[in-house]
Short mmCIF file of N, CA and C in Angstrom, two decimals:
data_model
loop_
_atom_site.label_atom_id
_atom_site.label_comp_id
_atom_site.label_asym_id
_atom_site.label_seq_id
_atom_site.Cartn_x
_atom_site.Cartn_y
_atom_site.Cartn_z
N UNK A 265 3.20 -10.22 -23.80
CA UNK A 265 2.38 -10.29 -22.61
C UNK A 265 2.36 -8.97 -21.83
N UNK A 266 3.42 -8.22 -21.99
CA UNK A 266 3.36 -7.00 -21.25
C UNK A 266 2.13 -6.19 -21.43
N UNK A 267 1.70 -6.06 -22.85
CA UNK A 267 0.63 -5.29 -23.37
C UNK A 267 -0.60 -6.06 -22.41
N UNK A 268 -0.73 -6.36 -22.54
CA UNK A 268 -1.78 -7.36 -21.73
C UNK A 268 -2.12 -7.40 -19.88
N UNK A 269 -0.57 -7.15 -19.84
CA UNK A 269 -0.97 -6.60 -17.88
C UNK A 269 -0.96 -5.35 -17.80
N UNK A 270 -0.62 -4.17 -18.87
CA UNK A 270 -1.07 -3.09 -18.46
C UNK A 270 -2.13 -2.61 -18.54
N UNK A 271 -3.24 -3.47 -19.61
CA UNK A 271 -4.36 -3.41 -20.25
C UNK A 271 -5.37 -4.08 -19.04
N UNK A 272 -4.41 -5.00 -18.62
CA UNK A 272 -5.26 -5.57 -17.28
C UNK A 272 -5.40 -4.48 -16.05
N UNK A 273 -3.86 -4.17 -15.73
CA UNK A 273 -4.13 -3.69 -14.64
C UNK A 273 -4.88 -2.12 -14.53
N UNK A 274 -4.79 -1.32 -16.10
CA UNK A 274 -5.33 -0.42 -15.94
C UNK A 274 -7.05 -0.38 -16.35
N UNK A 275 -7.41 -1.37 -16.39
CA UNK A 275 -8.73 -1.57 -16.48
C UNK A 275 -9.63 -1.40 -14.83
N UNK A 276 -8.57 -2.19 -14.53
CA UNK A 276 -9.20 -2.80 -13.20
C UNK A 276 -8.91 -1.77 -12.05
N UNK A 277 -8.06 -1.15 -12.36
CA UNK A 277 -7.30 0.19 -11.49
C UNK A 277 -8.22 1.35 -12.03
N UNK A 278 -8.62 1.77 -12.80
CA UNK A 278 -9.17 3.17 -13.15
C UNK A 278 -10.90 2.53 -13.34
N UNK A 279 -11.59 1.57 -13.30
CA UNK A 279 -12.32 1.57 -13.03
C UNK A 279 -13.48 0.81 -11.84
N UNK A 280 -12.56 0.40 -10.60
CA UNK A 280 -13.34 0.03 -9.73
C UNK A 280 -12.88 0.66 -8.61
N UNK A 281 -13.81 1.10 -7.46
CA UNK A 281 -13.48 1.75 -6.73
C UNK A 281 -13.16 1.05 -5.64
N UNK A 282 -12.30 1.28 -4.69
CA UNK A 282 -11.43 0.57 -3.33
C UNK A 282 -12.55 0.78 -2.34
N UNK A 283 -12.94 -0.52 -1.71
CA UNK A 283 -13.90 -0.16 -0.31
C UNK A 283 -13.36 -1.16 0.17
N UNK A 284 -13.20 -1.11 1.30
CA UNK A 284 -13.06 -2.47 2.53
C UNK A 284 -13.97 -3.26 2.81
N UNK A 285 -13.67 -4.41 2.74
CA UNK A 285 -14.69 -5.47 2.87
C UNK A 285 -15.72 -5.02 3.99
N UNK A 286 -15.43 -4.71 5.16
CA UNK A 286 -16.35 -4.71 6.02
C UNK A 286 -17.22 -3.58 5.84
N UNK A 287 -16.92 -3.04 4.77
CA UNK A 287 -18.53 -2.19 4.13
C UNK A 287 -19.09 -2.53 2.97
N UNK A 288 -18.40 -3.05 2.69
CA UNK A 288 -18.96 -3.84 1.09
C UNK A 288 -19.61 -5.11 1.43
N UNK A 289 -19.04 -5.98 2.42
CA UNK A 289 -19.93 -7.05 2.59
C UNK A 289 -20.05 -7.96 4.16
N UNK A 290 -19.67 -6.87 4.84
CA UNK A 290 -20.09 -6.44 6.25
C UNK A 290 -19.43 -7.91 7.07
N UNK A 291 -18.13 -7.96 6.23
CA UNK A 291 -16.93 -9.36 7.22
C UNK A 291 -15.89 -8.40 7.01
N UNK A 292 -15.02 -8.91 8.23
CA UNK A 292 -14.02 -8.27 7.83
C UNK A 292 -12.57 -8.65 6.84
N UNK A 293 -12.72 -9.85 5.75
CA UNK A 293 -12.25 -10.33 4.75
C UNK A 293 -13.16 -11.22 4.14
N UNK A 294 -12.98 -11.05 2.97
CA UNK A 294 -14.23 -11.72 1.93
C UNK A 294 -13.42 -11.77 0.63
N UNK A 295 -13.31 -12.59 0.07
CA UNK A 295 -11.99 -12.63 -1.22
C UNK A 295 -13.59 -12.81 -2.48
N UNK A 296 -13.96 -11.73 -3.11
CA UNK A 296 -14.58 -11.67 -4.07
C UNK A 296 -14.31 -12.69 -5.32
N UNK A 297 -15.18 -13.03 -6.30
CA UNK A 297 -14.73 -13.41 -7.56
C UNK A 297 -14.13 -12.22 -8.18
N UNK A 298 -14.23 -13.11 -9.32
CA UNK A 298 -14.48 -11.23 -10.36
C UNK A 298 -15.39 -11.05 -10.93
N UNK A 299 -16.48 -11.50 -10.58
CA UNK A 299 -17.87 -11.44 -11.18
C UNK A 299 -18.55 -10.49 -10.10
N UNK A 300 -18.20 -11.12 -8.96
CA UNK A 300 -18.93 -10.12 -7.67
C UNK A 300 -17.95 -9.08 -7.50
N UNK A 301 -16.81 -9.42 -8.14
CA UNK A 301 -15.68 -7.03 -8.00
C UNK A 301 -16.53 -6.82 -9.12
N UNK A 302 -16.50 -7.08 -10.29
CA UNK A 302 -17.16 -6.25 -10.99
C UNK A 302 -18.47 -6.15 -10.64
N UNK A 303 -19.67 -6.84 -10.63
CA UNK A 303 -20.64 -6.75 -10.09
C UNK A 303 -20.91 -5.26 -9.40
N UNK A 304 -20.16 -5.55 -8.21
CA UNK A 304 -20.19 -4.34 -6.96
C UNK A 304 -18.99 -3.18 -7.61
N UNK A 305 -18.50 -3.07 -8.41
CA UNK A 305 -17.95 -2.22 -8.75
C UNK A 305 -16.72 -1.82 -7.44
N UNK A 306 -16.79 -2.72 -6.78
CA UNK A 306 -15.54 -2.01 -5.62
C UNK A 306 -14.97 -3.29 -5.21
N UNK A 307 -14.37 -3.14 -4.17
CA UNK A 307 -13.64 -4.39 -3.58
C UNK A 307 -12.40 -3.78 -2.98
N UNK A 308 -11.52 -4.99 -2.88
CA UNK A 308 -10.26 -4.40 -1.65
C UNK A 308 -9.13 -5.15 -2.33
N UNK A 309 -8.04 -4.93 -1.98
CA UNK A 309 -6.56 -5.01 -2.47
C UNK A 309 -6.59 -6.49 -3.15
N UNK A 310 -6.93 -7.51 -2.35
CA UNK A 310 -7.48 -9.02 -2.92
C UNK A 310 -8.24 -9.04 -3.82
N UNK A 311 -9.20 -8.07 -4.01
CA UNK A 311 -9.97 -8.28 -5.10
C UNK A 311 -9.52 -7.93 -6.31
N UNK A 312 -9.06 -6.86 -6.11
CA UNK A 312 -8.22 -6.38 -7.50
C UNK A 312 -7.55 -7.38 -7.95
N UNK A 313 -6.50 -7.62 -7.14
CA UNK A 313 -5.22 -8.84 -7.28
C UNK A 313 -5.79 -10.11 -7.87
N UNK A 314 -7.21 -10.91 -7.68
CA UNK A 314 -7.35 -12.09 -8.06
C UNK A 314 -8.34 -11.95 -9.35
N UNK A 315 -8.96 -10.82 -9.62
CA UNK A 315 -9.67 -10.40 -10.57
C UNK A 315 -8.59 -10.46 -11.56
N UNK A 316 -7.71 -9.76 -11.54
CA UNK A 316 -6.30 -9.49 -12.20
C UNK A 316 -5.80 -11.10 -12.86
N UNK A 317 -5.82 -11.64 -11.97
CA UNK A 317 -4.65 -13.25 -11.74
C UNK A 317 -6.07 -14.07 -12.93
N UNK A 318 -6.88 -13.94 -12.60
CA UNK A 318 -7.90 -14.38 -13.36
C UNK A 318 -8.39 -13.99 -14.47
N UNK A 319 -8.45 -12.94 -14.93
CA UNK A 319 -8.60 -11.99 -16.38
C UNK A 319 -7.42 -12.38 -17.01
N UNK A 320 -6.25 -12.17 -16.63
CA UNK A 320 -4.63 -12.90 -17.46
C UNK A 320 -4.85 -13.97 -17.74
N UNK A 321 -5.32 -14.71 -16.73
CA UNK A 321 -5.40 -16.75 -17.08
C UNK A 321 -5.91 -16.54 -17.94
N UNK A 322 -7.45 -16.20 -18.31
CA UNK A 322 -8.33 -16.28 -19.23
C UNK A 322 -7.56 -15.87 -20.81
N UNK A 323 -6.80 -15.07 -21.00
CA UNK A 323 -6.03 -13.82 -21.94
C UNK A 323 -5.01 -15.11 -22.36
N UNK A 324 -4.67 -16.00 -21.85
CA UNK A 324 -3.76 -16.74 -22.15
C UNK A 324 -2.59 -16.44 -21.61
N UNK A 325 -2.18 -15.79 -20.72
CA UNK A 325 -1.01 -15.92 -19.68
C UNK A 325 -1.01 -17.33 -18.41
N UNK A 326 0.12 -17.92 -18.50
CA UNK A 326 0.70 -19.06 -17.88
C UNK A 326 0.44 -18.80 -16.12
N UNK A 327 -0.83 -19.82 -15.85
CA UNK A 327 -0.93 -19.57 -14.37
C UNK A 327 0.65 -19.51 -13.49
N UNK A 328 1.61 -19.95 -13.74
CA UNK A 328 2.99 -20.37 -13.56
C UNK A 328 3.97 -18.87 -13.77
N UNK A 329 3.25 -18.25 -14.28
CA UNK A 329 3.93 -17.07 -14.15
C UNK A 329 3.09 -15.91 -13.36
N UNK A 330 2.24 -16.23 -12.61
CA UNK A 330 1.61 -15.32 -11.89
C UNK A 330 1.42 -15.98 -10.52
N UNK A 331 1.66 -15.02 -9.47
CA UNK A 331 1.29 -15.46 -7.94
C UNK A 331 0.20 -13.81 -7.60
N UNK A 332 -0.28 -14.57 -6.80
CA UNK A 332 -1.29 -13.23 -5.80
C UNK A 332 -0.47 -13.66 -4.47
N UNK A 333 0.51 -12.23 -4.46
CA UNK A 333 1.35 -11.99 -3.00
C UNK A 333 0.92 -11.13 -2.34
N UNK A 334 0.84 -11.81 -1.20
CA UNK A 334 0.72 -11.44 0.09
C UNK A 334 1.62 -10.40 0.78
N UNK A 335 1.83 -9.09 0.91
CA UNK A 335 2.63 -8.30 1.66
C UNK A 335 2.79 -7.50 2.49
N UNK A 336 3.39 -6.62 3.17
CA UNK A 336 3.20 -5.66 4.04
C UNK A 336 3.39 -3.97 3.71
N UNK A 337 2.29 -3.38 3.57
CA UNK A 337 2.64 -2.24 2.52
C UNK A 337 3.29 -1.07 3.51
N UNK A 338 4.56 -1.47 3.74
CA UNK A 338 5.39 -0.01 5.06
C UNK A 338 4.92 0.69 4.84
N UNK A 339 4.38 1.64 4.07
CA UNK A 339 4.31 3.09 4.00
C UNK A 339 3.14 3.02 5.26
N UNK A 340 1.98 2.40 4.64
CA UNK A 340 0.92 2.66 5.06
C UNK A 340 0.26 1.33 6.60
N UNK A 341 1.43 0.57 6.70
CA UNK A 341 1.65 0.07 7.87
C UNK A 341 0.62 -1.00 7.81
N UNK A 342 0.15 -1.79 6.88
CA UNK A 342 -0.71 -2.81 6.73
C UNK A 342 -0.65 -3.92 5.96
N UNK A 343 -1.29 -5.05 6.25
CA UNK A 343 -1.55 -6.28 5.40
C UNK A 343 -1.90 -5.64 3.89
N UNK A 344 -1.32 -6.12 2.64
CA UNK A 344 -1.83 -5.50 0.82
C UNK A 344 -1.69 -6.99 0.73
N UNK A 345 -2.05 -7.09 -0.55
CA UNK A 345 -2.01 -8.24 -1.75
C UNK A 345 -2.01 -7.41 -2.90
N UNK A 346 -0.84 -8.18 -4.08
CA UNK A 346 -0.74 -7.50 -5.10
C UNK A 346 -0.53 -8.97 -6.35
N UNK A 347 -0.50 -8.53 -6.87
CA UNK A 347 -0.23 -9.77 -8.48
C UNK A 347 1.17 -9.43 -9.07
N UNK A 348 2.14 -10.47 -8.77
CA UNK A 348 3.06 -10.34 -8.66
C UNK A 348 3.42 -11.39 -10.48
N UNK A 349 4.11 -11.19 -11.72
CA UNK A 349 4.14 -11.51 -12.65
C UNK A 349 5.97 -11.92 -12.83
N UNK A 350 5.81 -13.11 -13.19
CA UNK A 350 7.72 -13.64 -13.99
C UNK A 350 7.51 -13.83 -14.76
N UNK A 351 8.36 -13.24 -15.34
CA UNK A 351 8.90 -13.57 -17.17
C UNK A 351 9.14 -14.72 -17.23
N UNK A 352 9.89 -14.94 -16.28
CA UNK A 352 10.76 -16.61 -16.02
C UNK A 352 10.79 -17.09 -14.78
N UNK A 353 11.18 -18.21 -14.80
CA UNK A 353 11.16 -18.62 -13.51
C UNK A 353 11.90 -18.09 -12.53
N UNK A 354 13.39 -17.38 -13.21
CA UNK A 354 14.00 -17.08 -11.73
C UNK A 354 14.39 -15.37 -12.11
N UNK A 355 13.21 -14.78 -13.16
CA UNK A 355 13.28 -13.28 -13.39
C UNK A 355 13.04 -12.81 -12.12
N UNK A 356 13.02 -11.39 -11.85
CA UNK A 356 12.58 -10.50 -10.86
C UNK A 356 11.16 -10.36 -11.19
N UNK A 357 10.21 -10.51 -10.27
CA UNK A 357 8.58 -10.25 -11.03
C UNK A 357 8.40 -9.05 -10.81
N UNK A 358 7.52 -8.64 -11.82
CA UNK A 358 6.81 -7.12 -11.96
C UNK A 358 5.46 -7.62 -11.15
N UNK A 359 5.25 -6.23 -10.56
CA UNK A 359 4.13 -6.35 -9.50
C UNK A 359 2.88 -5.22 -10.20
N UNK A 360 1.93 -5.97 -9.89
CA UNK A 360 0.59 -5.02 -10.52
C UNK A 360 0.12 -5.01 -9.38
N UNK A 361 -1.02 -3.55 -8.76
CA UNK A 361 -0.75 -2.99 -7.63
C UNK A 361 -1.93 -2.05 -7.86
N UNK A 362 -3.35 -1.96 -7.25
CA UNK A 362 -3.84 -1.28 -6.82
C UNK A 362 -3.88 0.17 -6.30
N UNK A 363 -2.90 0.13 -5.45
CA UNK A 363 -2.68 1.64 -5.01
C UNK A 363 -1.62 2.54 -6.05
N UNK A 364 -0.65 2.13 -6.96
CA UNK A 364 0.04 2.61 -7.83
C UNK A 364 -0.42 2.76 -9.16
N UNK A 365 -0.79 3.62 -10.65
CA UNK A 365 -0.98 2.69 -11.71
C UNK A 365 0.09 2.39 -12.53
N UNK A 366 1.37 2.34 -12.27
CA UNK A 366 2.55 1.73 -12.81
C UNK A 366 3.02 0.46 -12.75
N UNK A 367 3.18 0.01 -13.46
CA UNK A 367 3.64 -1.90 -13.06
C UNK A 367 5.06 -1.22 -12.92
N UNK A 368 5.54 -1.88 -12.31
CA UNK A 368 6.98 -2.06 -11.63
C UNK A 368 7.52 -2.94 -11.49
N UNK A 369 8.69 -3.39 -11.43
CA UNK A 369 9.75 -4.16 -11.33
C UNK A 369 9.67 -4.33 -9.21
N UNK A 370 9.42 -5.57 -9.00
CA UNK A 370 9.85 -5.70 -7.26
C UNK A 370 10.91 -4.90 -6.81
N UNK A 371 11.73 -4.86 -7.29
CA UNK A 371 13.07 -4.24 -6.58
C UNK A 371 12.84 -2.79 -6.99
N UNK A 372 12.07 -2.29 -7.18
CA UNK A 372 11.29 -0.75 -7.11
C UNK A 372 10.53 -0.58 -6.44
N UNK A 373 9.67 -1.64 -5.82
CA UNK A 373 8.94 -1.55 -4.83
C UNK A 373 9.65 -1.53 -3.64
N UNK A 374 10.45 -0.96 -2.80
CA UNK A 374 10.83 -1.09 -1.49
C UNK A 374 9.69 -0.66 -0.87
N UNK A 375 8.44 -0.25 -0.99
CA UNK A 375 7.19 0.10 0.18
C UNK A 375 6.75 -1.03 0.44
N UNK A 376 6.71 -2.52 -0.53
CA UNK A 376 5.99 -3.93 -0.35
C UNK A 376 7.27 -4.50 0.22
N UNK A 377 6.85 -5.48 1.46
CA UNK A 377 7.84 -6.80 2.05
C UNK A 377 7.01 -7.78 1.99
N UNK A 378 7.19 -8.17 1.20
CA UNK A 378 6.65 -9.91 0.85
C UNK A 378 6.44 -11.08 1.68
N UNK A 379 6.05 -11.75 2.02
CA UNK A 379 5.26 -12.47 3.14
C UNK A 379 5.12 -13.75 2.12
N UNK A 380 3.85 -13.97 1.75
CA UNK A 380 3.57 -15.27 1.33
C UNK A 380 3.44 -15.04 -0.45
N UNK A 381 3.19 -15.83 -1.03
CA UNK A 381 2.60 -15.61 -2.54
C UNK A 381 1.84 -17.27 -2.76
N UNK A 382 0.92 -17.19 -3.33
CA UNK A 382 0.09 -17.97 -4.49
C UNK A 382 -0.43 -18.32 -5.69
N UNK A 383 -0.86 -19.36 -6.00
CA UNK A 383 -1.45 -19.31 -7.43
C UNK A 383 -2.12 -20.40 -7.13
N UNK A 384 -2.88 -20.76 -8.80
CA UNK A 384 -3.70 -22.32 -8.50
C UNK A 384 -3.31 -23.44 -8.44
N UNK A 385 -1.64 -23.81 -8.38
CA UNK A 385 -0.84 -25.07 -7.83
C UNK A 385 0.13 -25.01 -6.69
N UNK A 386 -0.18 -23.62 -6.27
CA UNK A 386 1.50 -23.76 -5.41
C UNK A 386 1.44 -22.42 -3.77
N UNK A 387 1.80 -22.95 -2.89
CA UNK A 387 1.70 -21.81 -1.85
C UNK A 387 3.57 -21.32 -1.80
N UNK A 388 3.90 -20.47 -1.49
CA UNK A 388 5.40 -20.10 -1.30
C UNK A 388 5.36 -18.96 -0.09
N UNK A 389 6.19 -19.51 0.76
CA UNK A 389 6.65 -18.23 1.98
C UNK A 389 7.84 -17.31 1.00
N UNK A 390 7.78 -16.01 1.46
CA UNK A 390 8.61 -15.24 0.58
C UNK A 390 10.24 -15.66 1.09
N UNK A 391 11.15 -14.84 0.17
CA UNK A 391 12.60 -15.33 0.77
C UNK A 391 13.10 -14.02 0.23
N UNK A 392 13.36 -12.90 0.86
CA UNK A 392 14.26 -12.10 0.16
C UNK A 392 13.10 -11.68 -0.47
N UNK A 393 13.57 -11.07 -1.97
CA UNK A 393 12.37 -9.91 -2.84
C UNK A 393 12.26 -11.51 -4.25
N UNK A 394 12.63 -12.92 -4.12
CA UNK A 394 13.24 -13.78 -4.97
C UNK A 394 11.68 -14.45 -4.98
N UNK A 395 11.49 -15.73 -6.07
CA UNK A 395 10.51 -16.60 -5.91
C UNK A 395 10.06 -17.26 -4.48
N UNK A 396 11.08 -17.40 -3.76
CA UNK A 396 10.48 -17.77 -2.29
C UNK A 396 10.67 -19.12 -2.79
N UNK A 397 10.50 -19.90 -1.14
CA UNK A 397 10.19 -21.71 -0.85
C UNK A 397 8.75 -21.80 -1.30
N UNK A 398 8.57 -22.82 -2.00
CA UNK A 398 7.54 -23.62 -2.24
C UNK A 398 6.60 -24.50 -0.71
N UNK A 399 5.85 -24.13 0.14
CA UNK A 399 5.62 -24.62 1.09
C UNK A 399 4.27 -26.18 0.89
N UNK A 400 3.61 -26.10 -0.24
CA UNK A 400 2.68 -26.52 -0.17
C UNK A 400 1.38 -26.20 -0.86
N UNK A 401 0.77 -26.66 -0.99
CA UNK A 401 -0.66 -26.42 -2.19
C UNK A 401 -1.75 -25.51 -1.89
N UNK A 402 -2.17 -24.49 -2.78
CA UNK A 402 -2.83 -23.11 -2.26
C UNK A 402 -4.14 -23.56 -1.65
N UNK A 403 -4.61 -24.75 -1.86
CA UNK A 403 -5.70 -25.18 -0.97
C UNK A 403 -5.49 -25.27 0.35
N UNK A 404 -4.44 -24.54 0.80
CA UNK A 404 -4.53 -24.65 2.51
C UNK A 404 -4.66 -23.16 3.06
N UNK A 405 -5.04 -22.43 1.54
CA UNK A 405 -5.80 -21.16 2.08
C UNK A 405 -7.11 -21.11 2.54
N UNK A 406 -7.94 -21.11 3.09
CA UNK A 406 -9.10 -21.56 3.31
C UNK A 406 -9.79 -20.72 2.19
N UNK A 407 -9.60 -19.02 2.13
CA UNK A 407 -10.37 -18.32 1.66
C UNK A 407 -10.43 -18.49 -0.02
N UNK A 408 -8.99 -18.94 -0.24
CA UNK A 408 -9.11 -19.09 -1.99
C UNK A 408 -9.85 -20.18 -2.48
N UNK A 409 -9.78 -21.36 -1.56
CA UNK A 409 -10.68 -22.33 -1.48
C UNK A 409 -11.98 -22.01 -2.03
N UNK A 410 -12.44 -21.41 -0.91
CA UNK A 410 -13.88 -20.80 -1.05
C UNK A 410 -14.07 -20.16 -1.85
N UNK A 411 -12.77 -19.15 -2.66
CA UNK A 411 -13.56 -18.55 -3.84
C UNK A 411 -13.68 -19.17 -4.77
N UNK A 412 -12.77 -20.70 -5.02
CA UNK A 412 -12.36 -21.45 -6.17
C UNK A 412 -13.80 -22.33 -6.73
N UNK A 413 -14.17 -22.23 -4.91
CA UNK A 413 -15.79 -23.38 -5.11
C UNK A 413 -16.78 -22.44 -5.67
N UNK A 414 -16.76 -21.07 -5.08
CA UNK A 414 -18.11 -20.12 -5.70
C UNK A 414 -18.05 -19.87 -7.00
N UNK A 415 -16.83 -19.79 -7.68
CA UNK A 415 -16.62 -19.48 -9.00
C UNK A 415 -17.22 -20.78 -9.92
N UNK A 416 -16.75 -22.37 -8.94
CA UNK A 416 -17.20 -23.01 -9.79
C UNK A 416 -18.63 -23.37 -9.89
N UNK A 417 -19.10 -22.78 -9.01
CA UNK A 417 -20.81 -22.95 -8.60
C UNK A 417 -21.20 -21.77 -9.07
N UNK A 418 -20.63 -20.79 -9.40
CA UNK A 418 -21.02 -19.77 -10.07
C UNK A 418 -22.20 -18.82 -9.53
N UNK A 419 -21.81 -18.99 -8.25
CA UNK A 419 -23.06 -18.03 -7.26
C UNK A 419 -22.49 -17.00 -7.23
N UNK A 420 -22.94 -16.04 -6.82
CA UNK A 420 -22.60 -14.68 -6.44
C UNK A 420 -23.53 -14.45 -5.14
#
């Protein structure tokens, strides 16, 4: 599987360009498919990240081993989202990452502090750099919601 997230992430990293939602689609958060990142050829830290989480599903990687986490990127003093990957359930996950093109091991990342993480069964508040508490079902994101319905309606 490794071959496969670097193939992911450097696809998606060297060929779409970073714009902020509120110029790309004039809100100031908009969680793209990956039909509309690729489409528009750009998008924002979320877009990468769920384009990512979604190209793997498809590839045959275990939704169960992938979350789209939520974090705080210190360096640069802001809300990121990145695609955070376990080997196992209680491995250290490697993080695929937009602004870097290296997958990394979490505990190499000291610039990300972890906040929340998701996938398509499960919401988790972070705990430490670890899998985090299980809080509840990712449908109480509103926005993934909404991308879950456009994807299945297949609008753009």
């Amino acid at each position: 599987e490794k071959e496969k997230l670097k193939q992911v992430n450097d696809f998606f990293n060297q060929r779409i360009e970073f714009v902020d939602d509120i110029y790309l689609w004039g809100v100031n958060d908009y969680w793209a498919t990956p039909i509309e990142f690729l489409a528009k050829g750009a998008g924002d830290c979320e877009d990468y990240s769920i384009a990512k989480y979604f190209t793997l599903k498809e590839l045959g990687v275990s939704e169960s081993k992938m979350r789209i986490t939520y974090v705080k990127a210190l360096k640069l003093n802001q809300a990121h989202m990145v695609l955070t990957y376990f080997s196992s359930p209680r491995a250290v996950p490697i993080v695929l990452d937009n602004l870097i093109p290296q997958i990394k091991s979490a505990t190499d990342r000291k610039d990300l502090l972890p906040v929340y993480s998701f996938n398509g069964s499960g919401l988790w508040l972070a705990k430490a750099r670890g899998s985090g508490k299980r809080v509840g079902s990712s449908g109480r994101l509103n926005l993934w919601a909404e991308l879950k319905q456009r994807m299945l309606n297949n609008t753009f």
